[in-house]
Amino acid sequence: MSGIWVLLSLIFTSLAGPLSKGDNAQVTDIDSEMVKLNITKRESECPEGQHREGQFCCQPCPPGQRKHADCRSPGGAPLCVPCSEGEEYTDENHHSSKCRRCSVCDGEHGLEVEKNCTRTQNTKCRCKPNFFCNTSQCEHCNPCTTCEHGIIEHCTPTSNTKCKEGSRSNLHGLWALLILIPISALVYTQVIRRRRSKENGYQNRMASNAEDMPMIKDVDLGKYITRIAEQMTITEVKDFVRKNGIEETKIDEIMHDNPKDTAEQKVQLLRKWYLSHGKKDAYCTLIQGLKKAKLSALADKINDIVQKDITSQQESADLQNENERLT
């Protein structure tokens, strides 16, 4: 009986040995994989402030420069070149191959240059005299208010004028109100009548002009772009091209490519719109777009320029034909 127990003990011992070895082997394999992952992770990471460029971790370029080529050794400096003075800048350490474009202070929005753009600092704008802006990121300055009854606080670049109120007494104001009410009612009635009369006359004139105006569809606006730009403000041009298919990024690119030259900005924006639109119906699109923007006077002025030029060309052609016929 004791021999049987000894035999069973030996069998259990022989089975336990391989099982224990298998568990240890599995644990060893897992630990090995974790070590490999940690090594790979350490190899992909770079020290603080450096950035992997190809196979090496590289130092950044300093402010005022951009990366031209990667570094050639671990922790080395890349080849950096200066930004274009007065046109581009970088104001901190970076790993980019491009500089940032300098901002433009738009005079038509009440802005002027306080500090010119350098390689390490963007343009700094401020409000022109008699303009103010009370927001932290100011892209548009408003004209200062003019006071009729005296000033409490003068206008500053960051706050509007504070005006004194009128000094009339309450009794005086009451009497004035009693007198003005019937007068105002009479004036209002007359104004309404005249307005209706003018509107009827205007509508009749517009209908007549629409009938008289030749339907010009395929005018070559290319030779008129500069003259049209002279009649429009930069705000009107930007608003028109934006509503007629030119993307905001393209508008910004044209604005930045022609800094401090509003006239050239207007010409390039209109020329970009005309090239993307094509000759067909471009003239109608321009005139109708301006009228929709409540710029009918401007549309009429541009139409007059084109009509006179076309008429002049036709008269010259007729005169030439007549001379050829007579000869």
Coordinates of C-alpha atoms in Angstrom, one line a residue:
M1 CA 0.0 0.0 0.0
S2 CA 2.8 2.3 0.9
G3 CA 4.4 1.6 -2.5
I4 CA 1.3 2.8 -4.3
W5 CA 1.4 6.1 -2.5
V6 CA 5.0 6.6 -3.4
L7 CA 4.2 5.9 -7.1
L8 CA 1.4 8.4 -7.1
S9 CA 3.6 11.1 -5.5
L10 CA 6.2 10.6 -8.2
I11 CA 3.6 11.0 -11.0
F12 CA 2.2 14.3 -9.5
T13 CA 5.7 15.7 -9.2
S14 CA 6.6 14.9 -12.8
L15 CA 3.4 16.6 -14.0
A16 CA 3.8 19.7 -11.9
G17 CA 7.3 20.3 -13.2
P18 CA 6.3 21.0 -16.9
L19 CA 3.3 23.0 -15.9
S20 CA 5.3 25.4 -13.7
K21 CA 7.9 25.7 -16.5
G22 CA 5.2 26.6 -19.0
D23 CA 3.8 29.3 -16.8
N24 CA 7.2 30.8 -16.2
A25 CA 7.9 30.7 -20.0
Q26 CA 4.6 32.6 -20.7
V27 CA 5.5 35.3 -18.1
T28 CA 9.0 35.6 -19.5
D29 CA 7.5 36.2 -23.1
I30 CA 5.1 38.9 -21.8
D31 CA 7.9 40.7 -20.0
S32 CA 10.1 40.5 -23.1
E33 CA 7.3 42.2 -25.3
M34 CA 6.9 45.0 -22.7
V35 CA 10.6 45.7 -22.8
K36 CA 10.5 45.9 -26.6
L37 CA 7.5 48.3 -26.5
N38 CA 9.2 50.5 -23.9
I39 CA 12.4 50.6 -26.0
T40 CA 10.4 51.5 -29.2
K41 CA 8.5 54.2 -27.3
R42 CA 11.7 55.7 -25.9
E43 CA 13.2 55.7 -29.4
S44 CA 10.2 57.6 -30.9
E45 CA 10.2 60.3 -28.2
C46 CA 12.3 63.4 -28.3
P47 CA 13.7 65.5 -25.4
E48 CA 11.5 68.5 -24.5
G49 CA 11.8 71.3 -27.1
Q50 CA 13.0 69.0 -29.9
H51 CA 11.1 67.5 -32.8
R52 CA 11.7 64.4 -34.8
E53 CA 12.8 65.2 -38.3
G54 CA 13.5 62.0 -40.2
Q55 CA 15.7 59.8 -38.0
F56 CA 16.9 62.5 -35.6
C57 CA 15.4 64.7 -33.0
C58 CA 16.2 68.3 -33.9
Q59 CA 16.4 71.7 -32.2
P60 CA 13.9 74.4 -33.3
C61 CA 14.6 77.4 -35.4
P62 CA 14.8 80.7 -33.4
P63 CA 12.4 83.6 -33.9
G64 CA 12.8 85.5 -37.1
Q65 CA 13.9 82.4 -39.1
R66 CA 12.3 79.3 -40.7
K67 CA 13.5 75.8 -41.3
H68 CA 15.3 75.2 -44.6
A69 CA 16.7 71.7 -44.0
D70 CA 16.6 69.0 -41.2
C71 CA 19.4 68.5 -38.8
R72 CA 22.0 65.8 -39.5
S73 CA 22.8 64.5 -36.0
P74 CA 20.8 63.7 -32.9
G75 CA 19.8 66.9 -31.0
G76 CA 21.4 69.0 -33.7
A77 CA 20.2 72.3 -35.2
P78 CA 18.4 72.4 -38.5
L79 CA 19.5 74.7 -41.3
C80 CA 17.4 77.9 -40.7
V81 CA 17.1 81.0 -43.0
P82 CA 15.8 84.5 -42.2
C83 CA 12.1 85.5 -42.9
S84 CA 11.6 88.2 -45.5
E85 CA 12.0 91.6 -43.7
G86 CA 8.8 93.6 -43.6
E87 CA 6.7 90.8 -45.1
E88 CA 7.1 87.8 -42.8
Y89 CA 7.9 87.0 -39.2
T90 CA 8.1 84.3 -36.5
D91 CA 7.9 85.4 -32.9
E92 CA 8.9 82.2 -31.1
N93 CA 11.0 79.0 -31.4
H94 CA 9.4 76.7 -34.0
H95 CA 10.0 73.7 -36.4
S96 CA 8.0 75.0 -39.4
S97 CA 9.4 75.6 -42.9
K98 CA 7.3 78.7 -43.3
C99 CA 7.2 82.1 -41.7
R100 CA 3.9 83.9 -40.9
R101 CA 2.7 86.8 -43.1
C102 CA 2.7 90.3 -41.6
S103 CA -0.7 91.8 -40.9
V104 CA -1.9 94.9 -42.8
C105 CA -3.5 97.9 -41.0
D106 CA -6.6 98.7 -43.1
G107 CA -7.0 102.5 -43.3
E108 CA -10.5 102.2 -44.5
H109 CA -11.4 100.5 -41.3
G110 CA -9.9 103.3 -39.2
L111 CA -6.5 101.7 -38.6
E112 CA -3.0 102.9 -38.9
V113 CA 0.5 101.4 -38.3
E114 CA 1.8 101.8 -34.8
K115 CA 4.9 99.5 -35.2
N116 CA 6.1 98.1 -38.5
C117 CA 6.5 94.4 -38.9
T118 CA 9.9 92.9 -38.2
R119 CA 11.3 89.4 -38.6
T120 CA 10.5 88.7 -35.0
Q121 CA 7.3 90.7 -34.4
N122 CA 4.0 91.1 -36.3
T123 CA 2.7 94.5 -37.4
K124 CA 1.1 96.4 -34.5
C125 CA -2.0 98.5 -35.5
R126 CA -3.9 101.2 -33.7
C127 CA -6.9 103.4 -34.3
K128 CA -6.3 106.6 -36.3
P129 CA -7.1 110.0 -34.7
N130 CA -10.8 110.5 -34.0
F131 CA -11.4 106.7 -34.2
F132 CA -11.8 104.2 -31.3
C133 CA -12.0 100.5 -30.6
N134 CA -13.1 98.9 -27.3
T135 CA -12.4 95.2 -28.1
S136 CA -9.2 93.3 -27.3
Q137 CA -8.8 92.0 -30.9
C138 CA -9.4 95.1 -32.9
E139 CA -9.9 94.7 -36.6
H140 CA -12.2 97.7 -37.1
C141 CA -12.2 101.2 -35.5
N142 CA -15.3 103.3 -35.2
P143 CA -15.4 107.1 -35.7
C144 CA -15.7 109.1 -32.4
T145 CA -19.0 110.7 -31.6
T146 CA -19.3 114.5 -32.0
C147 CA -21.1 116.2 -29.1
E148 CA -23.6 118.9 -29.5
H149 CA -23.9 120.1 -25.9
G150 CA -20.4 119.7 -24.6
I151 CA -18.0 116.9 -23.7
I152 CA -17.7 115.0 -20.5
E153 CA -14.8 112.7 -21.6
H154 CA -12.8 113.0 -24.8
C155 CA -12.5 110.1 -27.2
T156 CA -9.5 107.9 -26.8
P157 CA -8.2 105.0 -28.9
T158 CA -10.1 102.6 -26.7
S159 CA -13.3 104.5 -25.7
N160 CA -15.8 106.7 -27.4
T161 CA -16.6 110.3 -26.5
K162 CA -18.9 110.9 -23.6
C163 CA -21.3 113.8 -24.3
K164 CA -23.3 116.1 -22.0
E165 CA -27.1 116.0 -22.3
G166 CA -29.2 119.0 -23.4
S167 CA -29.8 121.7 -20.8
R168 CA -33.4 122.4 -21.5
S169 CA -35.8 122.3 -18.5
N170 CA -38.6 119.8 -18.3
L171 CA -41.2 122.6 -18.7
H172 CA -39.5 123.9 -21.7
G173 CA -39.3 120.4 -23.2
L174 CA -43.0 119.9 -22.5
W175 CA -44.1 123.1 -24.3
A176 CA -41.8 122.2 -27.2
L177 CA -43.4 118.7 -27.3
L178 CA -46.9 120.1 -27.3
I179 CA -46.0 122.4 -30.2
L180 CA -44.1 119.9 -32.2
I181 CA -46.7 117.1 -32.1
P182 CA -49.2 118.6 -34.5
I183 CA -46.4 120.1 -36.7
S184 CA -44.7 116.7 -36.8
A185 CA -48.0 115.0 -37.8
L186 CA -48.5 117.5 -40.6
V187 CA -44.9 117.2 -41.8
Y188 CA -45.1 113.4 -41.6
T189 CA -48.2 113.3 -43.8
Q190 CA -46.6 115.5 -46.4
V191 CA -43.4 113.4 -46.4
I192 CA -45.4 110.2 -46.9
R193 CA -47.2 111.7 -49.9
R194 CA -44.0 113.0 -51.5
R195 CA -42.3 109.7 -50.9
R196 CA -45.0 107.7 -52.5
S197 CA -45.0 110.1 -55.4
K198 CA -41.2 109.8 -55.7
E199 CA -41.4 106.0 -55.5
N200 CA -43.9 105.9 -58.3
G201 CA -41.8 108.2 -60.4
Y202 CA -38.7 106.2 -59.6
Q203 CA -40.3 102.9 -60.5
N204 CA -41.5 104.4 -63.8
R205 CA -38.0 105.7 -64.5
M206 CA -36.4 102.4 -63.6
A207 CA -38.8 100.5 -65.9
S208 CA -38.1 103.0 -68.7
N209 CA -34.3 102.7 -68.1
A210 CA -34.5 98.9 -68.1
E211 CA -36.3 99.1 -71.5
D212 CA -33.8 101.6 -72.9
M213 CA -30.7 99.9 -71.5
P214 CA -29.2 97.4 -74.0
M215 CA -28.8 93.9 -72.7
I216 CA -25.0 93.6 -72.5
K217 CA -24.0 90.1 -71.5
D218 CA -20.5 89.4 -72.8
V219 CA -18.6 92.7 -72.2
D220 CA -14.8 92.1 -71.9
L221 CA -14.5 93.5 -68.4
G222 CA -10.7 92.8 -68.4
K223 CA -9.9 96.3 -69.8
Y224 CA -12.3 98.0 -67.4
I225 CA -11.1 96.3 -64.2
T226 CA -8.8 99.2 -63.2
R227 CA -11.4 101.9 -63.9
I228 CA -14.1 99.9 -62.0
A229 CA -11.7 99.4 -59.0
E230 CA -11.2 103.2 -58.9
Q231 CA -15.0 103.7 -58.3
M232 CA -15.2 101.2 -55.5
T233 CA -13.8 101.1 -51.9
I234 CA -11.8 98.0 -50.7
T235 CA -14.7 97.1 -48.5
E236 CA -17.2 97.1 -51.4
V237 CA -14.8 95.0 -53.5
K238 CA -14.2 92.4 -50.8
D239 CA -17.9 92.2 -50.1
F240 CA -18.8 91.7 -53.8
V241 CA -16.1 89.0 -54.6
R242 CA -16.9 87.2 -51.3
K243 CA -20.6 87.0 -52.3
N244 CA -19.6 85.8 -55.8
G245 CA -17.5 82.8 -55.2
I246 CA -14.1 83.9 -54.1
E247 CA -12.9 82.1 -50.9
E248 CA -11.9 84.0 -47.8
T249 CA -8.4 82.4 -47.9
K250 CA -7.8 83.7 -51.4
I251 CA -9.0 87.2 -50.4
D252 CA -6.5 87.2 -47.4
E253 CA -3.7 86.0 -49.7
I254 CA -4.3 88.8 -52.2
M255 CA -4.5 91.3 -49.3
H256 CA -1.3 90.1 -47.8
D257 CA 0.5 89.9 -51.2
N258 CA -0.1 93.6 -51.7
P259 CA 0.4 95.2 -48.3
K260 CA -0.2 99.0 -48.0
D261 CA -1.5 99.2 -51.6
T262 CA -5.3 99.3 -51.4
A263 CA -5.6 100.2 -55.1
E264 CA -3.7 97.1 -56.2
Q265 CA -5.7 94.9 -53.7
K266 CA -8.9 96.1 -55.4
V267 CA -7.6 95.4 -58.9
Q268 CA -6.3 91.9 -58.0
L269 CA -9.5 90.9 -56.2
L270 CA -11.7 92.0 -59.1
R271 CA -9.4 90.4 -61.6
K272 CA -9.4 87.1 -59.7
W273 CA -13.2 87.1 -59.6
Y274 CA -13.4 87.9 -63.4
L275 CA -11.0 85.0 -64.2
S276 CA -13.0 82.5 -62.1
H277 CA -16.4 83.7 -63.4
G278 CA -15.5 83.9 -67.1
K279 CA -16.6 86.5 -69.7
K280 CA -20.2 85.2 -70.2
D281 CA -22.7 87.2 -68.1
A282 CA -19.9 88.7 -65.9
Y283 CA -21.1 92.3 -66.7
C284 CA -24.7 91.5 -65.6
T285 CA -23.4 89.7 -62.5
L286 CA -21.4 92.8 -61.5
I287 CA -24.2 95.3 -62.1
Q288 CA -26.9 93.2 -60.4
G289 CA -24.6 92.3 -57.5
L290 CA -24.0 96.0 -56.8
K291 CA -27.7 96.8 -56.9
K292 CA -28.5 94.0 -54.6
A293 CA -25.9 95.5 -52.2
K294 CA -27.9 98.8 -52.4
L295 CA -25.1 100.4 -54.4
S296 CA -27.3 101.4 -57.3
A297 CA -25.5 104.8 -57.8
L298 CA -22.2 102.9 -58.1
A299 CA -23.7 100.4 -60.5
D300 CA -25.1 103.3 -62.7
K301 CA -21.7 105.0 -62.7
I302 CA -19.9 101.8 -63.9
N303 CA -22.7 101.2 -66.4
D304 CA -22.2 104.7 -67.7
I305 CA -18.5 104.1 -68.1
V306 CA -19.0 100.9 -70.1
Q307 CA -21.9 102.3 -72.2
K308 CA -19.9 105.4 -73.2
D309 CA -16.9 103.3 -74.2
I310 CA -19.0 100.9 -76.2
T311 CA -20.8 103.8 -77.9
S312 CA -17.5 105.5 -78.7
Q313 CA -16.1 102.3 -80.2
Q314 CA -19.3 101.8 -82.3
E315 CA -19.1 105.4 -83.6
S316 CA -15.4 104.9 -84.5
A317 CA -16.2 101.7 -86.3
D318 CA -19.1 103.3 -88.2
L319 CA -16.9 106.2 -89.2
Q320 CA -14.2 103.9 -90.4
N321 CA -16.7 101.8 -92.4
E322 CA -18.1 105.0 -93.9
N323 CA -14.6 106.2 -94.9
E324 CA -13.9 102.9 -96.5
R325 CA -17.1 102.9 -98.4
L326 CA -16.4 106.4 -99.8
T327 CA -12.9 105.5 -100.8

